PDB file of C-alpha atoms in Angstrom:
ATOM      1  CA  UNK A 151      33.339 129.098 169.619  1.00  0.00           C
ATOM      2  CA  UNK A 152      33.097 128.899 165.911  1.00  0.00           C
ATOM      3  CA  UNK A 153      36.580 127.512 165.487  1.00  0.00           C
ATOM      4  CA  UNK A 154      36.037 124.570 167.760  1.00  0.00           C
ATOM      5  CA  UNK A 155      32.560 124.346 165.705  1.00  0.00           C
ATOM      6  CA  UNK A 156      34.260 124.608 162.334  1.00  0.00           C
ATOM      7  CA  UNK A 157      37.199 121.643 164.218  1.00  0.00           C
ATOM      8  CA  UNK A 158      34.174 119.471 165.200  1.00  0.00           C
ATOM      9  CA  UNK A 159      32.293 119.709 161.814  1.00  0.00           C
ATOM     10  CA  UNK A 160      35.988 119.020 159.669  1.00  0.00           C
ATOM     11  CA  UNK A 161      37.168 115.856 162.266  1.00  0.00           C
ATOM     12  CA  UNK A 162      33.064 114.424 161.777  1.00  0.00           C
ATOM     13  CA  UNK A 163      33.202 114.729 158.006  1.00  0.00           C
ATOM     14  CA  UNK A 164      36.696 113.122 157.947  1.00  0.00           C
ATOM     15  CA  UNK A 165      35.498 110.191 160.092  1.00  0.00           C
ATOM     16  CA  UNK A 166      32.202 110.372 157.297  1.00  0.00           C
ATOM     17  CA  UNK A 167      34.684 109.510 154.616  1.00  0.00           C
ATOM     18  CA  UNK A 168      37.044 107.327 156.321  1.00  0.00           C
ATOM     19  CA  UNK A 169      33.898 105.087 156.954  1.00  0.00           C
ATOM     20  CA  UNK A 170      32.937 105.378 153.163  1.00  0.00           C
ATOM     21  CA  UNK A 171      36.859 104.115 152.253  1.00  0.00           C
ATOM     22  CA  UNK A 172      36.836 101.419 154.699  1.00  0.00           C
ATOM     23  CA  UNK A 173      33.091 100.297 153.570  1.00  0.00           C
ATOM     24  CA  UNK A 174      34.615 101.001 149.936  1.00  0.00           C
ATOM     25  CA  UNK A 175      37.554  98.818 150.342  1.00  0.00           C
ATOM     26  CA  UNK A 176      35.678  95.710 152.001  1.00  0.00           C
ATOM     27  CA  UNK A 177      33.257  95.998 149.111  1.00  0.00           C
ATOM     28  CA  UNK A 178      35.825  94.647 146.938  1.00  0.00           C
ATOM     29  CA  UNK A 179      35.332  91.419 147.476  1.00  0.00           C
ATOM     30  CA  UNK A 180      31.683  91.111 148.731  1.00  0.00           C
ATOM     31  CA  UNK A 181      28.187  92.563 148.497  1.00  0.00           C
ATOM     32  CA  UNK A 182      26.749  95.135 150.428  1.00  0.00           C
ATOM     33  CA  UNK A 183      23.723  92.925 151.470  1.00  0.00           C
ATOM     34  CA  UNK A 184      26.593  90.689 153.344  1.00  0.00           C
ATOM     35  CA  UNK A 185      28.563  93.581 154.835  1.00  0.00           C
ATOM     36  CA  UNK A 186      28.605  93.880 158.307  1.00  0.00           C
ATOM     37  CA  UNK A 187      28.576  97.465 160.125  1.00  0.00           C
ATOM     38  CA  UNK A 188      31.100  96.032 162.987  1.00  0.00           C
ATOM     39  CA  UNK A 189      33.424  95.029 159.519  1.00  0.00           C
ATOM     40  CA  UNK A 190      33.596  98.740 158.479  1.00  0.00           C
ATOM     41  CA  UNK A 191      33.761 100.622 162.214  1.00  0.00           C
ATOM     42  CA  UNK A 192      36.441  97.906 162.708  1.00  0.00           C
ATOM     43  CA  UNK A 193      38.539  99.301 159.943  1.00  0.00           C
ATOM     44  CA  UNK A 194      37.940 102.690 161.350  1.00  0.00           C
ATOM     45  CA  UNK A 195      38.852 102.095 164.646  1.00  0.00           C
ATOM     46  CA  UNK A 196      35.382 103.657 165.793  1.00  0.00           C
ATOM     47  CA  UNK A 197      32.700 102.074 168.147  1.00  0.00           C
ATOM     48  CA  UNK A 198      29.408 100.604 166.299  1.00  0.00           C
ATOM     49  CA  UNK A 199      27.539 103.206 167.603  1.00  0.00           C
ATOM     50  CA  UNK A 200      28.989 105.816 166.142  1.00  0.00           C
ATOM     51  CA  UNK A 201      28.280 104.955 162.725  1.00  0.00           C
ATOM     52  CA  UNK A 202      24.719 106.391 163.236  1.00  0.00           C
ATOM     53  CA  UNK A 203      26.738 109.359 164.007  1.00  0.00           C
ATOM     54  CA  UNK A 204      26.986 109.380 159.871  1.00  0.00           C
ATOM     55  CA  UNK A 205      24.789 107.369 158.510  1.00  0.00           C
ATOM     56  CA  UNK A 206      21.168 106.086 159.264  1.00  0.00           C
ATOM     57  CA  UNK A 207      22.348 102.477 158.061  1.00  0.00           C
ATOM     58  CA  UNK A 208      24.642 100.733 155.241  1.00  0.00           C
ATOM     59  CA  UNK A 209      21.993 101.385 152.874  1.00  0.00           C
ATOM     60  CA  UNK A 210      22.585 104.816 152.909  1.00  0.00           C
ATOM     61  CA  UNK A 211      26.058 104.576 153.310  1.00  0.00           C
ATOM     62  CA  UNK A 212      25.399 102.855 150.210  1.00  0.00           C
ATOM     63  CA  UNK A 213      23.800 105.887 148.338  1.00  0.00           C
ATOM     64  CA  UNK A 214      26.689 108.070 149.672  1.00  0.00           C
ATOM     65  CA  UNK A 215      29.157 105.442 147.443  1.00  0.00           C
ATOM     66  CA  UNK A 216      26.541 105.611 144.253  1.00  0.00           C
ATOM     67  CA  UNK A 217      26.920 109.425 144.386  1.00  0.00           C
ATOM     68  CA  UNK A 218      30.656 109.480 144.643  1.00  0.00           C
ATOM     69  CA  UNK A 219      30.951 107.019 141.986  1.00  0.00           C
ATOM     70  CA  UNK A 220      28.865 108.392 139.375  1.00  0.00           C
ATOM     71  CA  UNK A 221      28.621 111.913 140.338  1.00  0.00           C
ATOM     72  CA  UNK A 222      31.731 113.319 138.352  1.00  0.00           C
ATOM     73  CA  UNK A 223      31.691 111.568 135.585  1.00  0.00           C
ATOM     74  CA  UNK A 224      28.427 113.391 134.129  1.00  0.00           C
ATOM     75  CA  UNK A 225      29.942 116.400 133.192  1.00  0.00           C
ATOM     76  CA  UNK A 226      32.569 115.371 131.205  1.00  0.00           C
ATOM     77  CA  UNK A 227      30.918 113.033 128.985  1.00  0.00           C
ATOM     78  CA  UNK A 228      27.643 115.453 128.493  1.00  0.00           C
ATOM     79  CA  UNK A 229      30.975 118.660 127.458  1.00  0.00           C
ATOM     80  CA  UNK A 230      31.975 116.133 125.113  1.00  0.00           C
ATOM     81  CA  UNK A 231      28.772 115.144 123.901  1.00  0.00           C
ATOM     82  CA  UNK A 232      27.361 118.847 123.397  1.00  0.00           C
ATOM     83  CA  UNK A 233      30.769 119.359 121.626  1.00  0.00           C
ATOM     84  CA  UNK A 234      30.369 119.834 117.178  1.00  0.00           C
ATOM     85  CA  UNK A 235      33.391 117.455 116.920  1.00  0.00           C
ATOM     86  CA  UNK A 236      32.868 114.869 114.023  1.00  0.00           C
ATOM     87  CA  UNK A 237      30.586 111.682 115.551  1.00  0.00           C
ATOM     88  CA  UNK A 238      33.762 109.547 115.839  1.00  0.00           C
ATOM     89  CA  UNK A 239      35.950 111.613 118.001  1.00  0.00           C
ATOM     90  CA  UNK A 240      33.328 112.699 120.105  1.00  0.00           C
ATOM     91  CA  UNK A 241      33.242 108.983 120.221  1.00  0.00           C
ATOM     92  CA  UNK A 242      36.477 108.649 121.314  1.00  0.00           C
ATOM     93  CA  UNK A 243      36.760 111.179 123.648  1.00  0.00           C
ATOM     94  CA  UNK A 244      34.157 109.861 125.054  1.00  0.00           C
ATOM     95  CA  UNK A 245      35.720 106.149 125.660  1.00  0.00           C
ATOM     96  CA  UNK A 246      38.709 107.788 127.051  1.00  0.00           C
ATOM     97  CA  UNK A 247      36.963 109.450 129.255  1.00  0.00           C
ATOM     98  CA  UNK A 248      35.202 106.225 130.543  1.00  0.00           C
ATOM     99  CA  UNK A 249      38.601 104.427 130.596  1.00  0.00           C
ATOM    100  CA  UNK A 250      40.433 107.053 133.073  1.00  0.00           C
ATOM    101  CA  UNK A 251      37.509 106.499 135.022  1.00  0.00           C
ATOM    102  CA  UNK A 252      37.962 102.969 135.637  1.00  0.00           C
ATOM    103  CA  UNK A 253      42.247 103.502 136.157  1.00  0.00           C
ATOM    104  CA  UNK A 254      41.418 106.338 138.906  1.00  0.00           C
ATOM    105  CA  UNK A 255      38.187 104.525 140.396  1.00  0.00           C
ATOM    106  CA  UNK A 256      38.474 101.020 140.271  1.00  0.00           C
ATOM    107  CA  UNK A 257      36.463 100.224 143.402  1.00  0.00           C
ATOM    108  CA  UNK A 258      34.081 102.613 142.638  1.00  0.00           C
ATOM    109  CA  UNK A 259      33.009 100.980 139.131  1.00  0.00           C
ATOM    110  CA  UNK A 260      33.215  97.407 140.439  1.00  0.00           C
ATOM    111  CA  UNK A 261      30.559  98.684 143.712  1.00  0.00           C
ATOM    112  CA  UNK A 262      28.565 100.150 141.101  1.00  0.00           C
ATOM    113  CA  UNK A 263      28.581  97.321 138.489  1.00  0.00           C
ATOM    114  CA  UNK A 264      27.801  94.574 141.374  1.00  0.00           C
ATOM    115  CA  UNK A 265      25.007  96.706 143.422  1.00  0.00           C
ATOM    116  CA  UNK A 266      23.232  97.777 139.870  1.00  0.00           C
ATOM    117  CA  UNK A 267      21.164  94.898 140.429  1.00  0.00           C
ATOM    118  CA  UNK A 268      22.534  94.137 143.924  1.00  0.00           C
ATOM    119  CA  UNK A 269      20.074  93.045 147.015  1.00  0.00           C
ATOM    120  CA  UNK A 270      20.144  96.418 148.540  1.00  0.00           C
ATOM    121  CA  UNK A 271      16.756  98.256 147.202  1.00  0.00           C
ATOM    122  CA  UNK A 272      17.799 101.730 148.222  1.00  0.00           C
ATOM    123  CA  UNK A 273      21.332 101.462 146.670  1.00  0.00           C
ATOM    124  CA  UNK A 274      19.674  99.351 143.273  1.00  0.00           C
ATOM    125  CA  UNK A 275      17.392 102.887 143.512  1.00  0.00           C
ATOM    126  CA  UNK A 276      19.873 105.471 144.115  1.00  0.00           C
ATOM    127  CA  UNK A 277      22.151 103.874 140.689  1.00  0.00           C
ATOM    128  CA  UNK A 278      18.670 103.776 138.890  1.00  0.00           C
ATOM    129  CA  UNK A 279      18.336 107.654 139.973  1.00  0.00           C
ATOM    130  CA  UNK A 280      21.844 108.480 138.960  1.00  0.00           C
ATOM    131  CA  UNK A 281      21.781 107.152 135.507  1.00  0.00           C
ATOM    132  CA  UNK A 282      18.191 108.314 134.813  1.00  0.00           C
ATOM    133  CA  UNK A 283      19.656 111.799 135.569  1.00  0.00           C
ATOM    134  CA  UNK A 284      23.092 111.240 133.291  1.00  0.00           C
ATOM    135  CA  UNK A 285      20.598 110.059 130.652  1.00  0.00           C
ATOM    136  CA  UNK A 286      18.642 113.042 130.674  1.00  0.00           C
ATOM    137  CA  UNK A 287      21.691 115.626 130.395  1.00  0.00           C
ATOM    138  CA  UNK A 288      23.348 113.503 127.747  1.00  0.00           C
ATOM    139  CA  UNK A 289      20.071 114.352 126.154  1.00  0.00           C
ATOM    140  CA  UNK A 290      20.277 117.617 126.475  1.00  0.00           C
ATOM    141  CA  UNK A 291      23.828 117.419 124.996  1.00  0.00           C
ATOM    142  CA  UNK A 292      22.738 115.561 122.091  1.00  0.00           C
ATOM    143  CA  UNK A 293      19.873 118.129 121.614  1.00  0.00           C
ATOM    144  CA  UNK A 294      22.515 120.206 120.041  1.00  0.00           C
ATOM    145  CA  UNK A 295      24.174 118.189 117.400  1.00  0.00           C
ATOM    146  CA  UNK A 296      22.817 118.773 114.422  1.00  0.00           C
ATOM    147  CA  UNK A 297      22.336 114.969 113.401  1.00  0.00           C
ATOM    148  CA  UNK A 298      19.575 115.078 116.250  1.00  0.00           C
ATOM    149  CA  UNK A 299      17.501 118.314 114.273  1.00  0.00           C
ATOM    150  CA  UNK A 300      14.075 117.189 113.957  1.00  0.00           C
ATOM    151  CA  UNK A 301      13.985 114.661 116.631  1.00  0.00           C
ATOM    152  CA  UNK A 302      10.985 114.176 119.235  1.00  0.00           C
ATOM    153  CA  UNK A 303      12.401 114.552 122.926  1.00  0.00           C
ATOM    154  CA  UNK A 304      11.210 111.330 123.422  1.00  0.00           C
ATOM    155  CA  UNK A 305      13.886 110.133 121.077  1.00  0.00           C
ATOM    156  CA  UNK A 306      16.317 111.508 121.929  1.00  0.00           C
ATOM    157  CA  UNK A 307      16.494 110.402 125.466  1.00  0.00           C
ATOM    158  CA  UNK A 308      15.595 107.024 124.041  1.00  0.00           C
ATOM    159  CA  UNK A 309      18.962 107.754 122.234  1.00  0.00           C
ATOM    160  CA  UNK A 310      20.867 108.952 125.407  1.00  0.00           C
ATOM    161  CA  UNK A 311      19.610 105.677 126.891  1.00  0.00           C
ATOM    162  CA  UNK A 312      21.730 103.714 124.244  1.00  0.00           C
ATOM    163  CA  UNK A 313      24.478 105.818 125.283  1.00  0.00           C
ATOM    164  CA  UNK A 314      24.857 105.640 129.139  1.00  0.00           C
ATOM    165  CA  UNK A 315      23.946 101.964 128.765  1.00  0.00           C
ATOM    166  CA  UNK A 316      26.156 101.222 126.530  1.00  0.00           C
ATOM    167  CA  UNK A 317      29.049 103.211 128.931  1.00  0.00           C
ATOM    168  CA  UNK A 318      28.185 102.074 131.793  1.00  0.00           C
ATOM    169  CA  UNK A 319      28.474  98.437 130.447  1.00  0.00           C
ATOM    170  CA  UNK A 320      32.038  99.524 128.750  1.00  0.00           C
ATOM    171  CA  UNK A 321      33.235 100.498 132.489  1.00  0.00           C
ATOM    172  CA  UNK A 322      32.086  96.999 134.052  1.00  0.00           C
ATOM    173  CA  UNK A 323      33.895  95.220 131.316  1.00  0.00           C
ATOM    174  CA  UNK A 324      36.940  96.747 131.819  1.00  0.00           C
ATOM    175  CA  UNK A 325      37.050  96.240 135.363  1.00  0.00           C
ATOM    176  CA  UNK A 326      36.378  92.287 134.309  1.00  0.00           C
ATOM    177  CA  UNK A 327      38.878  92.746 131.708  1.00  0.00           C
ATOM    178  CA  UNK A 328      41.798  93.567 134.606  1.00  0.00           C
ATOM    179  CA  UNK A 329      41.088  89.488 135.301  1.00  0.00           C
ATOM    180  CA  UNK A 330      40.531  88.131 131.450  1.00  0.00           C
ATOM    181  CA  UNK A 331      44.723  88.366 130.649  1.00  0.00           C
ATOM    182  CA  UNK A 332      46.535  91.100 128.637  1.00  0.00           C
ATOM    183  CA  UNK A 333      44.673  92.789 125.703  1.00  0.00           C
ATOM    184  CA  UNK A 334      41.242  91.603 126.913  1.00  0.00           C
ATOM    185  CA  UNK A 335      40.991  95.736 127.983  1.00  0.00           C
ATOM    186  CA  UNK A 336      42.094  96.882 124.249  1.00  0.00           C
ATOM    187  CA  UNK A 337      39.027  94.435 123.184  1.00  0.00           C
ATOM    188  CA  UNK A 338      36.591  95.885 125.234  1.00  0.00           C
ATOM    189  CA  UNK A 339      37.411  99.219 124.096  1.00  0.00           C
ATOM    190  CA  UNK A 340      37.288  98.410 120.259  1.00  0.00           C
ATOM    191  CA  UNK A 341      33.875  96.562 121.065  1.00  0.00           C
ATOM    192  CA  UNK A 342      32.780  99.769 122.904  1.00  0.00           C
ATOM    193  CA  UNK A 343      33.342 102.194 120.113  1.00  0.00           C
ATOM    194  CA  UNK A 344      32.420  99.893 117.194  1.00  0.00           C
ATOM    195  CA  UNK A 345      28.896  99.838 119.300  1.00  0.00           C
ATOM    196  CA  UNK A 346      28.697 103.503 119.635  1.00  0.00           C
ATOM    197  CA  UNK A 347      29.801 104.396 116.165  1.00  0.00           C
ATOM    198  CA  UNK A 348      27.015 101.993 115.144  1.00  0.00           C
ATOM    199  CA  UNK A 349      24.355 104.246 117.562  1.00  0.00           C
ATOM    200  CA  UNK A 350      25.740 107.086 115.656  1.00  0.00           C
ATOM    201  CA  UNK A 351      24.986 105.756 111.960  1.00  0.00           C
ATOM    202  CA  UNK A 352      21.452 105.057 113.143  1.00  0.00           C
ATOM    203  CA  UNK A 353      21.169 108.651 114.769  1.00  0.00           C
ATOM    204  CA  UNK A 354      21.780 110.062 111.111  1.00  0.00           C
ATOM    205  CA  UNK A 355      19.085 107.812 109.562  1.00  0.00           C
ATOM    206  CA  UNK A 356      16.571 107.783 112.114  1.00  0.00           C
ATOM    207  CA  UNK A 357      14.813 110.578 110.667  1.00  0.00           C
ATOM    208  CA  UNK A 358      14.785 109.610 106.842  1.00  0.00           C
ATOM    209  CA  UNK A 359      12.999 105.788 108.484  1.00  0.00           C
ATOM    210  CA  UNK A 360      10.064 107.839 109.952  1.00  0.00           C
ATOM    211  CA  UNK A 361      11.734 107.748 113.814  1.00  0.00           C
ATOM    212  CA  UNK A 362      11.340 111.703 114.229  1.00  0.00           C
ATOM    213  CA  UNK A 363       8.737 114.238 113.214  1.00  0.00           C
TER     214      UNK A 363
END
């Protein structure tokens, strides 16, 4: 009995993900607001109704995409973050992480770019939830660098706001970049760590200009 459970439970969760591809994939060149649940259980080769099988509606297919999309890339950048590395090869590190981010999950970063301010409330909610929460562990990364001693909590989040901001807007551009011609991506990445090297000399002198107690 608990083999044909444990069957059941691995064939549902594959037809779960196959729906989250197939939505994925159809995303590329539309909105969620204008994507059709017949579209994606087309692709699937299921019946409409058993996409409520999996999810209550697009919408929270539509969370279930945020969370894949945004989900692994915390961890790396707060490691890198936390690490004592001088400020501009953490800052590096921290670009190439971004950048094999957009090569391994294109559609992912394009979803999450268009829906960020997208017409779905409970997807615009679930990115808003996901970056709050990357904000406040690259905050408790930053905590730890020295250049941070001193600082009120409420500046250094501020701070941690500058930086997932300031990523998440480097992985959009890139996946515009693929479009602007050859070397547009090299541009966006200079940009990107001129901008965070410039967060990094105001981190030092925040302090001395009366920004922390």
């Amino acid at each position: 009995m608990s083999h044909t459970v444990g069957v059941r439970q691995a064939q549902k969760q594959k037809t779960r993900q196959a729906l989250l591809d197939a939505a994925l994939g159809l995303l590329a060149e539309q909105s969620l607001s204008s994507l059709g649940l017949r579209e994606v259980t087309r692709v699937v080769g299921i019946a409409p109704t058993a996409f409520y099988r999996h999810f209550k509606d697009l919408g929270e297919l539509g969370v279930a995409l945020v969370e894949e999309a945004l989900g692994s890339l915390h961890a790396m950048v707060r490691a890198i973050l936390a690490e004592q590395a001088a400020a501009e090869e953490r800052i590096d590190r921290t670009i190439a992480v971004v950048e094999q981010h957009v090569r391994e999950h294109p559609a992912h970063v394009r979803f999450v770019a268009r829906e960020r301010h997208g017409g779905v409330r409970a997807v615009r909610q679930a990115i808003a939830g996901e970056l709050d929460r990357f904000a406040e562990e690259v905050a408790e990364a930053l905590k730890t660098q020295p250049a941070s001693e001193g600082w009120r909590d409420e500046d250094v989040r501020m701070l941690a706001e500058l930086y997932v901001d300031r990523l998440v807007t480097t992985a959009a551009e890139l996946i515009d970049a693929e479009d602007e011609g050859e070397g547009e991506g090299e541009r966006v990445v200079l940009r990107a760590r001129r901008q965070l090297r410039l967060i990094a000399v105001a981190q030092r002198h925040w302090v001395a200009e009366g920004g922390a107690e």
